[in-house]
Every structure is written in structure tokens, then in C-alpha cells.
């Protein structure tokens, strides 16, 4: 039997964590209640708290995505533990007790994604997050709430900055601004040797932007 939730699922031998979303798994017949807490993707860590457990052996399997950059580390009750990674999952076998906490770190870094229909177009990503160049509101309409959106088709455009740099060494010319997912490029934007601010595409609202570079 397999029960599904955001944590993600459990069978007779293993608990699977496929999604890094704050969530809860509660299976009364197994005496098991697990809560996942995370601010992913702003943080590269997720924590599983066994609020209820019976001390029976159970393997926790945490998905290791393709974008993980470096060693995936796990702690139980604050102490580093030995784990195994195979078939795309981190495995941890343990007799879980009520109150146990498992913290997993999934390191992220900058990398590119190449468009399938045009290899000259690339997206800058940080872990699973697509980053967009925030281009501001120059020549932007006062509002996009219009009866006829086609009226915006003739709105004045701007010259879009093109990033000209080494695609294989992003960390040499893109830097994290702070603990948020905001980045700044060196003056590689052309024309004009411009610096471009990169933010998550999902956080960008009501301004011009560029994604493919």
C-alpha cells in the first residue's frame, strides 16, 4: 500500500520525499506522523520531524535532483550521519523515534539550460530556479489593465541587453547579492558594458525582463 501526500509517499519499507514543500504525512495505522519544514528554494535545506514514530526500522529516501551541485549532507538530531545515494535518491536507514529530526542539505549553484529548439539560447539557473534579467519599467505602460491588450503591441520598445561572457564559468561573472535569490552580473551586458540584476522569474512582476541570453 502506498499513501500520497506532498512529503511524498510511504510504503511498507520506505518513506519517499520527492517534493521539497512544507507538508505533513500522517498514517494512523502505522503510528507515524512526519512534518516537512522548508523555505525551499530560498534555502537549500529541508527538515523532516518525526512527531510520532514507533521505533520500527524505516528507510527515508530523499530525491536528489539533477541540479544538486556537490555532496548531499544529512543530519539526524544535529549530528552528521552516513547515507547512501543511488538511483537518484539519498537513503537513510534508521529506527525512527518520536522527536527525531532529519535535516537534508541539497547544495545549489549557477548553471545554464540550453533551449531545445535553439542551442544559441540559454537560461541562467540557480538550482531549479530560472533567473530573469530585470530590465525595469522604461517606456512601460502605466497599467496593463486594458480592455484590448493588443493596444500594447505598438508600445515603445527598448534595446534588450545581451550578456556576453563565458557560459561555462558563471561564477566568475555572476555573484549572489545577499541571502536572497538576487544576483548581479559584472559589466558584461552589451551594448554599454552594463551590469544586470537577475532574480527568480517567479518573483518578477510588472517590468520588462529577459530570460534567454
Short mmCIF file of C-alpha atoms in Angstrom, two decimals:
data_model
loop_
_atom_site.label_atom_id
_atom_site.label_comp_id
_atom_site.label_asym_id
_atom_site.label_seq_id
_atom_site.Cartn_x
_atom_site.Cartn_y
_atom_site.Cartn_z
CA UNK A 1 0.00 0.00 0.00
CA UNK A 2 1.26 3.47 -0.86
CA UNK A 3 -0.18 6.71 0.52
CA UNK A 4 0.45 10.01 -1.27
CA UNK A 5 0.93 13.50 0.04
CA UNK A 6 3.35 16.35 -0.54
CA UNK A 7 6.00 14.69 1.60
CA UNK A 8 5.54 12.38 -0.82
CA UNK A 9 4.68 8.77 -0.14
CA UNK A 10 5.32 5.77 2.04
CA UNK A 11 5.23 2.04 1.52
CA UNK A 12 5.95 -0.86 3.88
CA UNK A 13 9.71 -0.27 3.81
CA UNK A 14 10.43 3.34 2.86
CA UNK A 15 9.26 6.92 3.10
CA UNK A 16 9.83 8.88 -0.12
CA UNK A 17 10.48 12.63 -0.18
CA UNK A 18 10.07 13.77 -3.78
CA UNK A 19 8.86 17.34 -3.27
CA UNK A 20 10.53 19.94 -1.08
CA UNK A 21 7.38 21.63 0.18
CA UNK A 22 6.24 22.30 3.72
CA UNK A 23 3.83 19.42 4.28
CA UNK A 24 2.68 16.66 6.59
CA UNK A 25 2.27 12.89 6.39
CA UNK A 26 0.00 11.25 8.96
CA UNK A 27 -0.67 7.48 8.87
CA UNK A 28 -2.52 6.42 11.99
CA UNK A 29 -2.29 2.68 11.35
CA UNK A 30 1.49 2.90 11.30
CA UNK A 31 1.70 5.27 14.25
CA UNK A 32 3.62 7.66 12.02
CA UNK A 33 3.39 11.43 11.73
CA UNK A 34 6.08 13.31 9.82
CA UNK A 35 6.24 17.04 9.14
CA UNK A 36 8.43 18.58 6.46
CA UNK A 37 9.51 22.19 7.02
CA UNK A 38 11.41 24.19 4.41
CA UNK A 39 11.67 27.55 2.69
CA UNK A 40 12.96 25.89 -0.47
CA UNK A 41 14.16 27.18 -2.92
CA UNK A 42 15.20 30.25 -0.92
CA UNK A 43 17.01 27.74 1.31
CA UNK A 44 18.85 24.60 0.21
CA UNK A 45 17.72 22.68 3.30
CA UNK A 46 14.65 20.73 4.28
CA UNK A 47 13.82 19.25 7.70
CA UNK A 48 11.73 16.18 8.49
CA UNK A 49 10.40 15.96 12.04
CA UNK A 50 9.03 12.62 13.23
CA UNK A 51 6.37 13.90 15.58
CA UNK A 52 5.17 10.34 16.06
CA UNK A 53 7.11 7.13 15.36
CA UNK A 54 7.14 3.64 16.84
CA UNK A 55 10.87 2.85 16.69
CA UNK A 56 10.37 0.44 13.80
CA UNK A 57 13.01 0.36 11.02
CA UNK A 58 12.20 2.65 8.11
CA UNK A 59 14.27 3.86 5.17
CA UNK A 60 13.91 7.53 4.27
CA UNK A 61 14.56 8.13 0.57
CA UNK A 62 15.10 11.76 -0.43
CA UNK A 63 15.14 12.65 -4.12
CA UNK A 64 18.47 14.04 -5.36
CA UNK A 65 17.64 16.27 -8.36
CA UNK A 66 19.93 16.73 -11.36
CA UNK A 67 20.77 20.30 -10.33
CA UNK A 68 22.37 19.37 -7.00
CA UNK A 69 25.94 20.70 -7.02
CA UNK A 70 28.12 18.88 -4.51
CA UNK A 71 27.64 16.36 -1.74
CA UNK A 72 24.17 15.93 -0.26
CA UNK A 73 24.52 16.02 3.53
CA UNK A 74 22.12 14.69 6.14
CA UNK A 75 21.93 15.29 9.87
CA UNK A 76 19.81 13.49 12.45
CA UNK A 77 19.21 15.40 15.66
CA UNK A 78 22.04 17.77 14.71
CA UNK A 79 24.66 15.08 14.00
CA UNK A 80 26.00 14.23 10.55
CA UNK A 81 25.08 10.69 9.54
CA UNK A 82 26.28 8.29 6.86
CA UNK A 83 23.97 7.93 3.90
CA UNK A 84 23.93 6.23 0.52
CA UNK A 85 22.97 7.82 -2.79
CA UNK A 86 21.73 5.53 -5.55
CA UNK A 87 19.13 5.58 -8.31
CA UNK A 88 18.55 9.29 -7.77
CA UNK A 89 17.77 9.03 -4.05
CA UNK A 90 19.59 9.55 -0.77
CA UNK A 91 18.95 6.55 1.53
CA UNK A 92 18.95 6.67 5.31
CA UNK A 93 18.04 3.55 7.32
CA UNK A 94 17.07 4.06 10.94
CA UNK A 95 14.74 3.01 13.72
CA UNK A 96 12.92 6.32 13.97
CA UNK A 97 11.72 7.57 17.34
CA UNK A 98 9.22 10.31 18.16
CA UNK A 99 11.05 13.65 18.18
CA UNK A 100 13.75 12.67 15.69
CA UNK A 101 14.70 15.40 13.22
CA UNK A 102 16.37 14.78 9.87
CA UNK A 103 17.86 17.77 8.02
CA UNK A 104 18.99 17.39 4.41
CA UNK A 105 21.12 19.92 2.53
CA UNK A 106 20.84 19.99 -1.26
CA UNK A 107 23.59 22.37 -2.45
CA UNK A 108 22.71 24.65 -5.35
CA UNK A 109 24.87 26.56 -7.81
CA UNK A 110 24.63 28.54 -11.02
CA UNK A 111 24.28 26.62 -14.27
CA UNK A 112 22.74 27.04 -17.71
CA UNK A 113 19.89 25.39 -19.55
CA UNK A 114 20.09 25.29 -23.33
CA UNK A 115 16.87 25.71 -25.32
CA UNK A 116 15.99 22.53 -27.19
CA UNK A 117 14.95 24.39 -30.33
CA UNK A 118 17.92 26.79 -30.44
CA UNK A 119 21.25 25.91 -28.85
CA UNK A 120 22.30 29.56 -29.03
CA UNK A 121 19.65 30.43 -26.45
CA UNK A 122 20.48 29.69 -22.82
CA UNK A 123 18.80 30.30 -19.50
CA UNK A 124 20.76 31.04 -16.34
CA UNK A 125 19.54 28.94 -13.43
CA UNK A 126 20.35 28.60 -9.74
CA UNK A 127 19.49 25.08 -8.70
CA UNK A 128 15.93 24.58 -10.02
CA UNK A 129 15.25 28.33 -10.24
CA UNK A 130 15.09 30.12 -13.60
CA UNK A 131 16.69 33.56 -13.30
CA UNK A 132 15.46 36.51 -15.34
CA UNK A 133 17.21 39.78 -16.06
CA UNK A 134 15.14 42.57 -14.50
CA UNK A 135 15.09 45.41 -17.04
CA UNK A 136 12.94 47.94 -15.22
CA UNK A 137 9.96 49.94 -16.43
CA UNK A 138 11.47 52.29 -19.03
CA UNK A 139 8.88 53.03 -21.76
CA UNK A 140 6.48 50.79 -19.89
CA UNK A 141 2.70 51.40 -19.85
CA UNK A 142 1.18 52.89 -16.74
CA UNK A 143 -1.10 49.87 -16.48
CA UNK A 144 -1.63 46.56 -18.24
CA UNK A 145 -5.32 46.52 -17.30
CA UNK A 146 -6.83 47.28 -20.69
CA UNK A 147 -9.99 46.30 -22.48
CA UNK A 148 -7.89 45.45 -25.56
CA UNK A 149 -4.42 44.10 -24.80
CA UNK A 150 -3.48 44.33 -28.48
CA UNK A 151 -3.22 48.06 -27.87
CA UNK A 152 0.10 47.34 -26.14
CA UNK A 153 1.58 45.90 -29.34
CA UNK A 154 2.62 49.38 -30.52
CA UNK A 155 4.06 50.48 -27.19
CA UNK A 156 7.65 51.81 -27.43
CA UNK A 157 10.28 49.08 -27.02
CA UNK A 158 13.76 49.22 -25.51
CA UNK A 159 17.09 47.73 -26.51
CA UNK A 160 17.47 44.45 -24.62
CA UNK A 161 20.86 43.90 -23.03
CA UNK A 162 22.77 40.86 -24.27
CA UNK A 163 25.11 39.09 -21.85
CA UNK A 164 28.48 38.42 -23.48
CA UNK A 165 30.59 36.19 -21.24
CA UNK A 166 31.97 32.67 -20.69
CA UNK A 167 28.96 30.36 -20.45
CA UNK A 168 30.98 27.66 -18.64
CA UNK A 169 32.22 29.82 -15.74
CA UNK A 170 29.13 31.62 -14.49
CA UNK A 171 30.53 32.17 -11.01
CA UNK A 172 33.30 34.30 -12.49
CA UNK A 173 30.85 37.00 -13.63
CA UNK A 174 27.61 36.39 -11.70
CA UNK A 175 27.54 36.98 -7.94
CA UNK A 176 24.88 36.46 -5.27
CA UNK A 177 23.88 39.80 -3.80
CA UNK A 178 22.83 38.54 -0.35
CA UNK A 179 20.99 35.62 1.23
CA UNK A 180 18.09 36.13 -1.15
CA UNK A 181 17.95 34.74 -4.68
CA UNK A 182 19.13 38.03 -6.18
CA UNK A 183 22.23 38.05 -8.35
CA UNK A 184 24.28 40.70 -10.12
CA UNK A 185 26.41 40.28 -13.23
CA UNK A 186 29.70 42.00 -13.93
CA UNK A 187 29.58 44.64 -16.65
CA UNK A 188 29.12 42.04 -19.37
CA UNK A 189 25.83 43.41 -20.72
CA UNK A 190 26.14 44.75 -24.25
CA UNK A 191 25.97 47.30 -25.63
CA UNK A 192 27.29 49.67 -22.99
CA UNK A 193 29.08 47.33 -20.57
CA UNK A 194 26.01 47.12 -18.36
CA UNK A 195 25.55 45.17 -15.13
CA UNK A 196 22.26 43.22 -14.98
CA UNK A 197 20.28 42.20 -11.90
CA UNK A 198 19.00 38.61 -12.04
CA UNK A 199 16.04 37.50 -9.93
CA UNK A 200 13.81 34.39 -9.94
CA UNK A 201 11.39 34.51 -12.85
CA UNK A 202 8.55 33.60 -10.49
CA UNK A 203 9.28 36.74 -8.43
CA UNK A 204 9.34 39.14 -11.36
CA UNK A 205 6.23 41.27 -11.81
CA UNK A 206 5.20 44.18 -13.99
CA UNK A 207 8.50 45.18 -15.54
CA UNK A 208 10.48 44.32 -18.62
CA UNK A 209 12.68 41.26 -18.42
CA UNK A 210 14.87 38.90 -20.40
CA UNK A 211 15.32 35.18 -19.86
CA UNK A 212 17.17 33.67 -22.81
CA UNK A 213 20.66 35.03 -23.33
#
